CSV table of C-alpha atoms (C1' of nucleotides) in Angstrom, one decimal:
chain,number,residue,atom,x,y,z
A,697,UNK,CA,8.4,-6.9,-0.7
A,698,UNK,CA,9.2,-5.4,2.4
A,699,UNK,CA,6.4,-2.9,2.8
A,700,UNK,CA,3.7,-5.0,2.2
A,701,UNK,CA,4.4,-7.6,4.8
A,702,UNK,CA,5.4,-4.7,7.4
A,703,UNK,CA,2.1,-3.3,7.0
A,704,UNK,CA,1.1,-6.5,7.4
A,705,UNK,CA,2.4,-6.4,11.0
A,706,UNK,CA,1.9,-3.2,12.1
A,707,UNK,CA,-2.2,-3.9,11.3
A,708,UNK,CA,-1.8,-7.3,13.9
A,709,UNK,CA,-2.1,-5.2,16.5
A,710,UNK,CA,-5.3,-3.3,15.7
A,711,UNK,CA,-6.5,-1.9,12.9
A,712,UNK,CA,-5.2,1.4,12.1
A,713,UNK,CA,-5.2,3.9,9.1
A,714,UNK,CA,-2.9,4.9,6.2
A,715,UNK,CA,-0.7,7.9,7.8
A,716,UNK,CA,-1.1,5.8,10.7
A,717,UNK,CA,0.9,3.2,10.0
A,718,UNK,CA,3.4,5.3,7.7
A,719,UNK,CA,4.4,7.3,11.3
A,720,UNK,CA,4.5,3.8,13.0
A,721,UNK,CA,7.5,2.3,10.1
A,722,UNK,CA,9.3,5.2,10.3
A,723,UNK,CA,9.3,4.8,14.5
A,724,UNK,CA,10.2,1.1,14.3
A,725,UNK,CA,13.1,1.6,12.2
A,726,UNK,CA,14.4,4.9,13.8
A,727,UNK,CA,13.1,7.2,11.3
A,728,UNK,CA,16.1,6.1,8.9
A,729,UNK,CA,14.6,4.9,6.3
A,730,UNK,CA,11.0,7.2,5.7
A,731,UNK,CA,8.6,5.7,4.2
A,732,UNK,CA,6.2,7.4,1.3
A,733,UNK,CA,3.4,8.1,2.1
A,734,UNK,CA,1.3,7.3,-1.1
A,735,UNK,CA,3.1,4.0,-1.1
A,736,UNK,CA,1.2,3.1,2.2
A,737,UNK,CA,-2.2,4.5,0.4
A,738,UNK,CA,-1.4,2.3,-2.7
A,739,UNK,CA,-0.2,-0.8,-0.9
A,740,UNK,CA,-3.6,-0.5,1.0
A,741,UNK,CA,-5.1,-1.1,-2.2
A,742,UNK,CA,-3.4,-3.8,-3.5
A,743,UNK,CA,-3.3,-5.6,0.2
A,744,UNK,CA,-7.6,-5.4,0.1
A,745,UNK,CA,-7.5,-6.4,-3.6
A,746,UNK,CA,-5.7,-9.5,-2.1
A,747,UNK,CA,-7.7,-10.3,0.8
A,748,UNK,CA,-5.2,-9.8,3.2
A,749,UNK,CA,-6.7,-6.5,4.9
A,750,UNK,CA,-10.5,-5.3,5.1
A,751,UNK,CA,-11.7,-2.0,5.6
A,752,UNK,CA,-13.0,-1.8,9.4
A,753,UNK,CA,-15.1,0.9,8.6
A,754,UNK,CA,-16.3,1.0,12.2
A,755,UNK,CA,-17.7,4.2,14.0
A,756,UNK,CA,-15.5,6.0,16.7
A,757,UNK,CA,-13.1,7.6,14.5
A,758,UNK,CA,-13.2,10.3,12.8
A,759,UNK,CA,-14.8,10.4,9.6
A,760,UNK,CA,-11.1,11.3,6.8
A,761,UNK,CA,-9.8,8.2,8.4
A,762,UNK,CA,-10.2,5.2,6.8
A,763,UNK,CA,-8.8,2.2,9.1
A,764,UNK,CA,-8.3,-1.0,7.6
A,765,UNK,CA,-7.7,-4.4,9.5
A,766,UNK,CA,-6.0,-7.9,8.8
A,767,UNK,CA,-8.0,-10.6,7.5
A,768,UNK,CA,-7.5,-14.2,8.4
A,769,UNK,CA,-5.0,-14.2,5.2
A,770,UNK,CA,-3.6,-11.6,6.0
A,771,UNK,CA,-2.8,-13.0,9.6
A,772,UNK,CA,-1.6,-16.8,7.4
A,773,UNK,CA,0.6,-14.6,4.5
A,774,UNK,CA,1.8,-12.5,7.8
A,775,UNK,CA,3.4,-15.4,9.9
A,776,UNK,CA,4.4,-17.2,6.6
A,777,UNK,CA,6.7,-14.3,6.3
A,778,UNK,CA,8.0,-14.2,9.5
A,779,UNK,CA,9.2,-17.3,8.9
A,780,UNK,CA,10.5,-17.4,5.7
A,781,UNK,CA,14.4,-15.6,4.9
A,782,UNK,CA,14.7,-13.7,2.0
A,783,UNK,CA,14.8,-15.4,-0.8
A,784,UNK,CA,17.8,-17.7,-1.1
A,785,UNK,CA,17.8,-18.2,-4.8
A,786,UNK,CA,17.6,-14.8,-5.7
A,787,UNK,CA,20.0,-13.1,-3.4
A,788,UNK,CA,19.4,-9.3,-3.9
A,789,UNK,CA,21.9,-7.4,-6.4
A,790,UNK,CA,24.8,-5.4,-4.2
A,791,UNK,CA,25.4,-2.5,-5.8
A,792,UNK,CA,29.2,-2.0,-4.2
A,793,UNK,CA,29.6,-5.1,-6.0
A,794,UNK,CA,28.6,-4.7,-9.3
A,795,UNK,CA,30.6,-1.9,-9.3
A,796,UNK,CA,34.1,-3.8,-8.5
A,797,UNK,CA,33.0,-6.8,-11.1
A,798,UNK,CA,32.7,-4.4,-13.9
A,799,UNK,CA,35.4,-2.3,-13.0
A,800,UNK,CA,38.2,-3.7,-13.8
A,801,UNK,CA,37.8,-3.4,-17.6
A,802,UNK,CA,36.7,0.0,-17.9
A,803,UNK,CA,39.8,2.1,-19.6
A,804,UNK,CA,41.3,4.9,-17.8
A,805,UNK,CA,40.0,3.2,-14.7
A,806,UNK,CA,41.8,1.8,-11.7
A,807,UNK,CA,40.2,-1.0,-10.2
A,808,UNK,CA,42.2,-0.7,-7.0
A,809,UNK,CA,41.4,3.2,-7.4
A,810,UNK,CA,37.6,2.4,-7.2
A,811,UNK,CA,38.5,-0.5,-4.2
A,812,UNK,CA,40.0,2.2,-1.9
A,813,UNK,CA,37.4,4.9,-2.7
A,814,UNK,CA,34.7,2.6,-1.6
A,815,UNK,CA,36.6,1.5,1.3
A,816,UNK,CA,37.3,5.0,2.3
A,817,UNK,CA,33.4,5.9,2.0
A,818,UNK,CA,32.3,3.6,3.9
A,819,UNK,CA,34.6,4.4,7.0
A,820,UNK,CA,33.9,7.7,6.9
A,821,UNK,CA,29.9,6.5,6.6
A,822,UNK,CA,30.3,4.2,9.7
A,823,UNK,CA,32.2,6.7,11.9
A,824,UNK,CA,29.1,9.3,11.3
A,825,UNK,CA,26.7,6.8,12.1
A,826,UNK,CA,28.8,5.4,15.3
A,827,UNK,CA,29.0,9.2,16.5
A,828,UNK,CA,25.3,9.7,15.4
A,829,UNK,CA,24.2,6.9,17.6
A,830,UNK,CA,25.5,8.2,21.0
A,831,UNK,CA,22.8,9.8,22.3
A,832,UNK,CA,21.4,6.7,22.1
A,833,UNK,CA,18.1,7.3,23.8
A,834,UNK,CA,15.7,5.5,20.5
A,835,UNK,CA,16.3,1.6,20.9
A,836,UNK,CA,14.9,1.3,17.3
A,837,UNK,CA,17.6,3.8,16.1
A,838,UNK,CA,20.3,2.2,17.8
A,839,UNK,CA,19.4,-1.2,16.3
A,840,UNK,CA,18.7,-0.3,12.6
A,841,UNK,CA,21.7,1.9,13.2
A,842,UNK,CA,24.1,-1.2,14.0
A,843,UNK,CA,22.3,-3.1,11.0
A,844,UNK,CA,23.6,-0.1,8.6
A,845,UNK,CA,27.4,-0.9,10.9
A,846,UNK,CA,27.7,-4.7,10.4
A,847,UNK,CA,26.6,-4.2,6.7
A,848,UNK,CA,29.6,-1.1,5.9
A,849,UNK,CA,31.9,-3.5,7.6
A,850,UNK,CA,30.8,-6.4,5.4
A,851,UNK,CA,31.7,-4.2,2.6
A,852,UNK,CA,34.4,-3.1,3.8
A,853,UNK,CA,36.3,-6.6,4.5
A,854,UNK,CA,35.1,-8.0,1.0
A,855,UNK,CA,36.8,-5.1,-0.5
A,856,UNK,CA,39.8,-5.9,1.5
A,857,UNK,CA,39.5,-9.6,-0.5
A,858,UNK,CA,39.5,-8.0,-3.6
A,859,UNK,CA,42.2,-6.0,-3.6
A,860,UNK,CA,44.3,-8.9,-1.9
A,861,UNK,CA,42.8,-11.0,-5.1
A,862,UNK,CA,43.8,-8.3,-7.1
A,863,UNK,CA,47.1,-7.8,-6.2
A,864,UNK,CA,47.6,-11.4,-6.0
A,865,UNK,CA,47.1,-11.3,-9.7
A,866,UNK,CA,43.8,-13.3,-9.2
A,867,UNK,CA,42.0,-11.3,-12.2
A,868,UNK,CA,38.2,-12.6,-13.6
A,869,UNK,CA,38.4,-13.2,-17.0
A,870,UNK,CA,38.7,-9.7,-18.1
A,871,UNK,CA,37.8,-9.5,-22.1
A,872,UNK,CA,36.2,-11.9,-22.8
A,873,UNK,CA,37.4,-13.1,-26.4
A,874,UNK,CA,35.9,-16.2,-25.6
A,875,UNK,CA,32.8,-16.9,-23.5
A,876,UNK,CA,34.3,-19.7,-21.8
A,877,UNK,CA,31.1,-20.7,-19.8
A,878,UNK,CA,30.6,-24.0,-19.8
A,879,UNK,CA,26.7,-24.2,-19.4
A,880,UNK,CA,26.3,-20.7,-21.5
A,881,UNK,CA,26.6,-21.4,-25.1
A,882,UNK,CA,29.7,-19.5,-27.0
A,883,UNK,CA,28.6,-16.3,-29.4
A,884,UNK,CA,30.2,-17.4,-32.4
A,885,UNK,CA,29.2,-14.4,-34.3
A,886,UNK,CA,31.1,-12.1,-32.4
A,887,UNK,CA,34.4,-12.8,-32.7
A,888,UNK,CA,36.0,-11.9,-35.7
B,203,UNK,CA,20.4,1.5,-10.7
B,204,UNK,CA,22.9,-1.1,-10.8
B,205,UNK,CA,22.1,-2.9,-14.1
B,206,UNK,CA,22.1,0.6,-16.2
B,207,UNK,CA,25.3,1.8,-14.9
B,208,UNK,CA,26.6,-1.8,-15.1
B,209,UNK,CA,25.6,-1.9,-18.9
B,210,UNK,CA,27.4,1.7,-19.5
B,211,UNK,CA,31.3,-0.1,-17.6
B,212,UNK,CA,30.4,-3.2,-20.1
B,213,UNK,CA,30.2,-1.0,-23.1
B,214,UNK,CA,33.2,1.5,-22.1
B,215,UNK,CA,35.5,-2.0,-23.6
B,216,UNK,CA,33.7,-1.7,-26.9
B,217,UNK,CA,30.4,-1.9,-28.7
B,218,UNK,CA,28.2,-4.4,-27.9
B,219,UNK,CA,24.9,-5.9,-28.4
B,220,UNK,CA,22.2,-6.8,-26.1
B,221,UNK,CA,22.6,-10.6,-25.9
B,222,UNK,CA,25.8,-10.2,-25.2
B,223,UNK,CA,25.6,-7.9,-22.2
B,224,UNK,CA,23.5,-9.9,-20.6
B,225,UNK,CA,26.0,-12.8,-20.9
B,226,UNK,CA,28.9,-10.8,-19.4
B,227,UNK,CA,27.3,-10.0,-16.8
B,228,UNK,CA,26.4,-12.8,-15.6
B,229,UNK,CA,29.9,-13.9,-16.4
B,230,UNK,CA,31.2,-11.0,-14.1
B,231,UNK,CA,29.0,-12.0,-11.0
B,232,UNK,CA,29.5,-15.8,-11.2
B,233,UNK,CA,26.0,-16.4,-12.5
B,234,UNK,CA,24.7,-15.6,-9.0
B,235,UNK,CA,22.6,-12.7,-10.6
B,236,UNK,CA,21.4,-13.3,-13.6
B,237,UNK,CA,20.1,-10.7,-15.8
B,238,UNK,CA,16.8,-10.7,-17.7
B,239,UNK,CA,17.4,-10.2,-21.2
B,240,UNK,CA,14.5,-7.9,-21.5
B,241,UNK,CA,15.8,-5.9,-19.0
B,242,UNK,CA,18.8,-5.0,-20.9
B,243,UNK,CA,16.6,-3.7,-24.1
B,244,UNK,CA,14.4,-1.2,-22.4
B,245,UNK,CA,17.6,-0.1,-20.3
B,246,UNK,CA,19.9,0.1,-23.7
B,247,UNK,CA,16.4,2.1,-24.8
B,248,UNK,CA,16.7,4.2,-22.2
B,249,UNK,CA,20.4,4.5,-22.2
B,250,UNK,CA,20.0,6.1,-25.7
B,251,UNK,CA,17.1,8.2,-25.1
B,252,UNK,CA,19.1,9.4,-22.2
B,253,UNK,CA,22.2,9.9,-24.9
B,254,UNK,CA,24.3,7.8,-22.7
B,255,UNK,CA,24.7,5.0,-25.7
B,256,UNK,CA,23.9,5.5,-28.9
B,257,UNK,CA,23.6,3.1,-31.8
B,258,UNK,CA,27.0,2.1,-33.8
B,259,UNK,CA,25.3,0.7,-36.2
B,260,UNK,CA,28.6,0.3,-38.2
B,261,UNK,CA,28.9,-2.5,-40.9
B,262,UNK,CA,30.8,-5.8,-40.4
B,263,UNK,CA,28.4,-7.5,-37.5
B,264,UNK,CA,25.5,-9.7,-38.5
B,265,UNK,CA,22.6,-8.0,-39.1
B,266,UNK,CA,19.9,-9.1,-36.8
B,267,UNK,CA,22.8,-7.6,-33.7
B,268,UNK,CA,22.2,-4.1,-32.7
B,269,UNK,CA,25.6,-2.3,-31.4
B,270,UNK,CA,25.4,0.1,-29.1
B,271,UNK,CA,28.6,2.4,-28.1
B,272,UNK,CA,29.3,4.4,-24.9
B,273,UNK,CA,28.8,8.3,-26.1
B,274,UNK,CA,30.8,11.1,-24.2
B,275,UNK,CA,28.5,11.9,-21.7
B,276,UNK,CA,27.7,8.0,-20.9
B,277,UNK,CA,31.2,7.9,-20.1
B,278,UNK,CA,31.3,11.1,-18.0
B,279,UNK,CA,28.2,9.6,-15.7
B,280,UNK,CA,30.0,5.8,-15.5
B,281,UNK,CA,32.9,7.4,-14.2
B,282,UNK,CA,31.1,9.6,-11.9
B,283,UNK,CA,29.0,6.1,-10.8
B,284,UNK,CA,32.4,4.8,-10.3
B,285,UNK,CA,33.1,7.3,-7.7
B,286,UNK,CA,30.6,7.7,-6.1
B,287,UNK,CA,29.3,5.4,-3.2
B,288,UNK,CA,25.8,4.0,-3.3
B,289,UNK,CA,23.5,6.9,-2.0
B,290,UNK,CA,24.3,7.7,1.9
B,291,UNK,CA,21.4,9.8,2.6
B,292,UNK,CA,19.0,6.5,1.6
B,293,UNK,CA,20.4,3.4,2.8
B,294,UNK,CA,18.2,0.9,1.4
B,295,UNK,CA,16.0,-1.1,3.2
B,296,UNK,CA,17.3,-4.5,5.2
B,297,UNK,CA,14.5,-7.0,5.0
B,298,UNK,CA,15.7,-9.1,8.1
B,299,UNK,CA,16.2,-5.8,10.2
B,300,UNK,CA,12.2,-4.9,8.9
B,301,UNK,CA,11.1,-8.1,10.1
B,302,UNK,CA,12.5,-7.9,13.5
B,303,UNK,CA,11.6,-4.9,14.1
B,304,UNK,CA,8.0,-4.9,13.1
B,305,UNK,CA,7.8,-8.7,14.5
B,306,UNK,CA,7.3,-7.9,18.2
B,307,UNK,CA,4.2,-6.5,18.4
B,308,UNK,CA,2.7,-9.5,16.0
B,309,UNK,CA,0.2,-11.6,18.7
B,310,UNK,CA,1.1,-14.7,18.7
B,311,UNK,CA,4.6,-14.4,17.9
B,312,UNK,CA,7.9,-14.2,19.8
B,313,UNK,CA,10.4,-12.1,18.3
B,314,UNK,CA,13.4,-14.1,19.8
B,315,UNK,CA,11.5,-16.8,17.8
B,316,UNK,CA,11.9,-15.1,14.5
B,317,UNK,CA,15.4,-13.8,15.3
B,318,UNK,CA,16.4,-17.7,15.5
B,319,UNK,CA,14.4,-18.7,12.8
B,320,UNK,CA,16.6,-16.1,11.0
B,321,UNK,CA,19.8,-16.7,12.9
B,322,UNK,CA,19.8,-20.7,11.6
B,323,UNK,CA,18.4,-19.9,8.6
B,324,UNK,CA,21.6,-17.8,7.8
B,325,UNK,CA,24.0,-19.9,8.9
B,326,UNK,CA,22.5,-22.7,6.7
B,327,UNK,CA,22.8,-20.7,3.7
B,328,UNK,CA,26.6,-19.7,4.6
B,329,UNK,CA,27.7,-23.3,4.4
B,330,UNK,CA,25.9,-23.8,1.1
B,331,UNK,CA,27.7,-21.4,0.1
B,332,UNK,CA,31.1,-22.5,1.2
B,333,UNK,CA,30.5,-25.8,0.3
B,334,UNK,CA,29.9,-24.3,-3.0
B,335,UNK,CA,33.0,-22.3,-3.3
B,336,UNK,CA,35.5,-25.1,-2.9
B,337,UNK,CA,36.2,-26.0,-6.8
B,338,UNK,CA,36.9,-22.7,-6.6
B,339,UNK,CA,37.9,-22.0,-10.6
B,340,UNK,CA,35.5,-19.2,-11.3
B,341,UNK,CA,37.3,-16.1,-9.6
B,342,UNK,CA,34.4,-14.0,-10.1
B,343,UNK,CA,32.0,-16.4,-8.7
B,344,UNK,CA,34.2,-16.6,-5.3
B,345,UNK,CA,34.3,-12.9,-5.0
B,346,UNK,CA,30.7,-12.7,-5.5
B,347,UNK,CA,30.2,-15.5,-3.0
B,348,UNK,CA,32.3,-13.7,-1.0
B,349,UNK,CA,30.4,-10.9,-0.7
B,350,UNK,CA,27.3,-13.0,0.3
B,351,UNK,CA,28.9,-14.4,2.5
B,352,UNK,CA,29.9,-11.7,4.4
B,353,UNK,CA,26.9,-10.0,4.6
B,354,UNK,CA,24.9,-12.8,5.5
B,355,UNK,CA,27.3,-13.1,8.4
B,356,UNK,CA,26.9,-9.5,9.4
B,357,UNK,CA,22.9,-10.1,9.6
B,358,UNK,CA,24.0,-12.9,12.3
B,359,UNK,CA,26.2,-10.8,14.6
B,360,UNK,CA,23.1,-8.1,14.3
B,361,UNK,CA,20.7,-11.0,15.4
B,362,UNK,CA,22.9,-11.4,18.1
B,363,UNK,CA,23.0,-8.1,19.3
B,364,UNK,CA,19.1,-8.0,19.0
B,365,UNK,CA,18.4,-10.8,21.0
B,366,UNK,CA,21.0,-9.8,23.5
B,367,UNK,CA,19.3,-6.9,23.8
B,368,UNK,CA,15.8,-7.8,24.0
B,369,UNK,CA,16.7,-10.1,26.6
B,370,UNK,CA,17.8,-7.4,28.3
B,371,UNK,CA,14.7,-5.9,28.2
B,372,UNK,CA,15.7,-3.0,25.5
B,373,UNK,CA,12.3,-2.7,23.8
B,374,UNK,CA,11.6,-0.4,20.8
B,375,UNK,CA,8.2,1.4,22.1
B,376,UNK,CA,6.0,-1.1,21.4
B,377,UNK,CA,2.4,0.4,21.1
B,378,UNK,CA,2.9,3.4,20.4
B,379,UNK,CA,0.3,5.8,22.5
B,380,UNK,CA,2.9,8.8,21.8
B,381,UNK,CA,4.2,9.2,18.3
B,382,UNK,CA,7.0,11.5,20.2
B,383,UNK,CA,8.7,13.1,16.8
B,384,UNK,CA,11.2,14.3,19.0
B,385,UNK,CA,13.9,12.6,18.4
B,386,UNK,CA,17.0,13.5,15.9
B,387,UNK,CA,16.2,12.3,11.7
B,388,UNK,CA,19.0,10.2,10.7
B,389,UNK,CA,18.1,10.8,7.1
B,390,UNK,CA,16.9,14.0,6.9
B,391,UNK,CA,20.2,15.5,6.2
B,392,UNK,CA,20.0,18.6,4.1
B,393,UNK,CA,18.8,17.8,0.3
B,394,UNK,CA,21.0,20.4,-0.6
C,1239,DA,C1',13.3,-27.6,-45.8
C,1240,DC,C1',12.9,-27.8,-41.2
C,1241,DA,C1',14.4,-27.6,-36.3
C,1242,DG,C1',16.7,-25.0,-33.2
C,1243,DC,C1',19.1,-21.5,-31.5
C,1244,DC,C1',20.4,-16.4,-31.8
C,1245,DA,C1',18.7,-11.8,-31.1
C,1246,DT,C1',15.6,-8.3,-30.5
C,1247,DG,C1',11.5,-6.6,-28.8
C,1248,DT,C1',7.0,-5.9,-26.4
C,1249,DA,C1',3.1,-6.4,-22.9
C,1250,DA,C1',1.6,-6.8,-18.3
C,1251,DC,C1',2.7,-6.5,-13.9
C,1252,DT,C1',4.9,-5.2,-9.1
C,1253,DT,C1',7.4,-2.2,-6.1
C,1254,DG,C1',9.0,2.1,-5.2
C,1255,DT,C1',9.6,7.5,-5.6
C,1256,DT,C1',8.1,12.3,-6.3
C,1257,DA,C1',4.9,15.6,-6.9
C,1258,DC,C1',0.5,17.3,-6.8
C,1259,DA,C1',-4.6,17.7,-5.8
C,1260,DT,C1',-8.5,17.5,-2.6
C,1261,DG,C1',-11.4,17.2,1.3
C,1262,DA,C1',-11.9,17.1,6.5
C,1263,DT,C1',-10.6,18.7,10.9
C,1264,DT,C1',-8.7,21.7,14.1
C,1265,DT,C1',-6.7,26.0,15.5
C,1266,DT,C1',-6.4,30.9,15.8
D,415,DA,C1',-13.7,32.8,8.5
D,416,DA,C1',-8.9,32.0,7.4
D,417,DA,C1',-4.9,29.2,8.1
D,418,DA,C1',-2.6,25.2,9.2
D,419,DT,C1',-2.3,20.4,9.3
D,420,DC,C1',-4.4,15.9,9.0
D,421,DA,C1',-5.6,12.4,5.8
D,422,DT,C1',-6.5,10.3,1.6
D,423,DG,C1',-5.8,9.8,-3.1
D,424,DT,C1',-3.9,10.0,-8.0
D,425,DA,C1',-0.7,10.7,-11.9
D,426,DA,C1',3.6,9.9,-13.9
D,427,DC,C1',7.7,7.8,-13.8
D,428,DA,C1',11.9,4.4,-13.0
D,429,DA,C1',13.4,-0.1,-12.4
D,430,DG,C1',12.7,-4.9,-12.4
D,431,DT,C1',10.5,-9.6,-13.4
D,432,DT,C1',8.0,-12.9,-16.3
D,433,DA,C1',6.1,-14.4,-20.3
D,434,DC,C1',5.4,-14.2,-24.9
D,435,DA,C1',6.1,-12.9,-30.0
D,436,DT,C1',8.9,-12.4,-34.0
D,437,DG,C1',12.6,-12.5,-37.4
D,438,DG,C1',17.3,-14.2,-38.7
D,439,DC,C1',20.8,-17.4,-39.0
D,440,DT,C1',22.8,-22.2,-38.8
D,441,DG,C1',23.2,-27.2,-39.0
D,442,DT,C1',21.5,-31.3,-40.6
DNA sequence: ACAGCCATGTAACTTGTTACATGATTTT
DNA sequence: AAAATCATGTAACAAGTTACATGGCTGT
């Protein structure tokens, strides 16, 4: 839901059009994370569909450009967002994660193998990004860059954790003859 | 692409059936993200029209339970998700970062404003979270907690380093009369 | 037999990605 | 006038969420 609302934004200013506002995301974040263009086109549609953006189909520009402006809603659903974290009940899936969790009962597989591969990957991914980020002349860079830092390191201590768990012998219940769960109801078909 | 490749580790154990994958998951994370049921049919569809999975539709289960086994080449692509860190050329996008960045040209708002907002907001959710770690059986649940925990604690030291930099005076370029293209890609590394 | 869970499945929708098609404007 | 590029748009797909429908099995 990111795009939307960042559209959102960007049309606060003044009204602006499609390819626009793509160039204008990829400046504010550095040009690190592009942003398709067709997605800006189709969000368009869905953002006047909602009321949230009109088409300001005012003369002065030329005529392929189609600029499109917030509404009032728009302007309410915008600062409602600014205000609002990111959904606390539905924290967002980490991949890195995932991985580790289901690991550890794969055959043939390592955990701590899969632990210090990650680890290593995301060194080597911060120490390109640190060297990437001397020049250092794009503040926007620089700050999405340090966003991409703080999160490797993140990863990088919680994989510490786990291998300290690990070889502490702190193991999740790995196969699961029982689904002990106390809210989750136990398959009694399954085991045999 | 977490949940298919998540789905493939689960059924490198043994055959399973849908129900069931969807309750080790959500045994592996903790219950912090749960897995839609439907989800797992169209991906075990897909799986098998992908000939990652196929059916084992061998006798001694209950007939209304449809097993599914890890082929070959399902086991060939979970070991090379195993290895392979979560895509460096497309770091995916950080909402927070988003909002900050796109927040200070918004009339009407201070972006100091939104980077406390965030900053509290943050810190609230961390000592939910500890407070909900301390009965501490569920191993998988801590290390999942863990990892939230971590990250949201990275998105405060990056709020930190925003606002110590926007107070002093490090702007992005705020309207942007020049979209100078100039600068250096971070992401458009060769596609190879 | 009937209620209630177990298990699978589908439909409709949103967000996002890639690729391609098309017209308008500017440049040479 | 031809070429380049600006700008919009669409089609097809992957992944994910929610809601609903449908049988099968189990316990009382």
């Amino acid at each position: 839901m990111s795009v939307r609302h960042a559209l959102l934004a960007l049309l606060a200013e003044e009204p602006k059009f499609g390819l626009r506002l793509k160039e204008e995301f990829e400046q504010r974040t550095g040009s690190v994370w592009p942003l398709n263009v067709g997605q800006v086109y189709s969000t368009l549609q869905r953002l006047e569909r909602d009321g949230l953006v009109a088409n300001a189909d005012e003369a002065g520009t030329v005529a392929s450009q189609k600029l499109y402006s917030l509404t009032d809603d728009g302007g309410t659903e915008l600062r409602s967002w600014l205000s609002t974290p990111p959904d606390d009940l539905n924290p967002s899936r980490n991949e890195v994660v995932i991985k580790v969790m289901v690991a550890f009962s794969v055959p043939g597989v390592d955990v701590l193998d899969v632990v210090q591969d990650h680890r290593r990957q995301a060194l080597e991914y911060m120490q390109r990004l640190t060297r990437l980020k001397a020049p250092g002349d794009d503040v926007a860079m620089v700050l999405v860059a340090d966003s991409l830092l703080f999160r490797h390191e993140a990863t990088i201590r919680w994989l510490d954790t786990c291998e300290a768990r690990f070889r502490n012998g702190e193991l999740p219940p790995a196969r699961s003859t029982e689904l002990a769960t106390g809210a989750a109801p136990v398959n009694k078909q399954v085991k045999q």
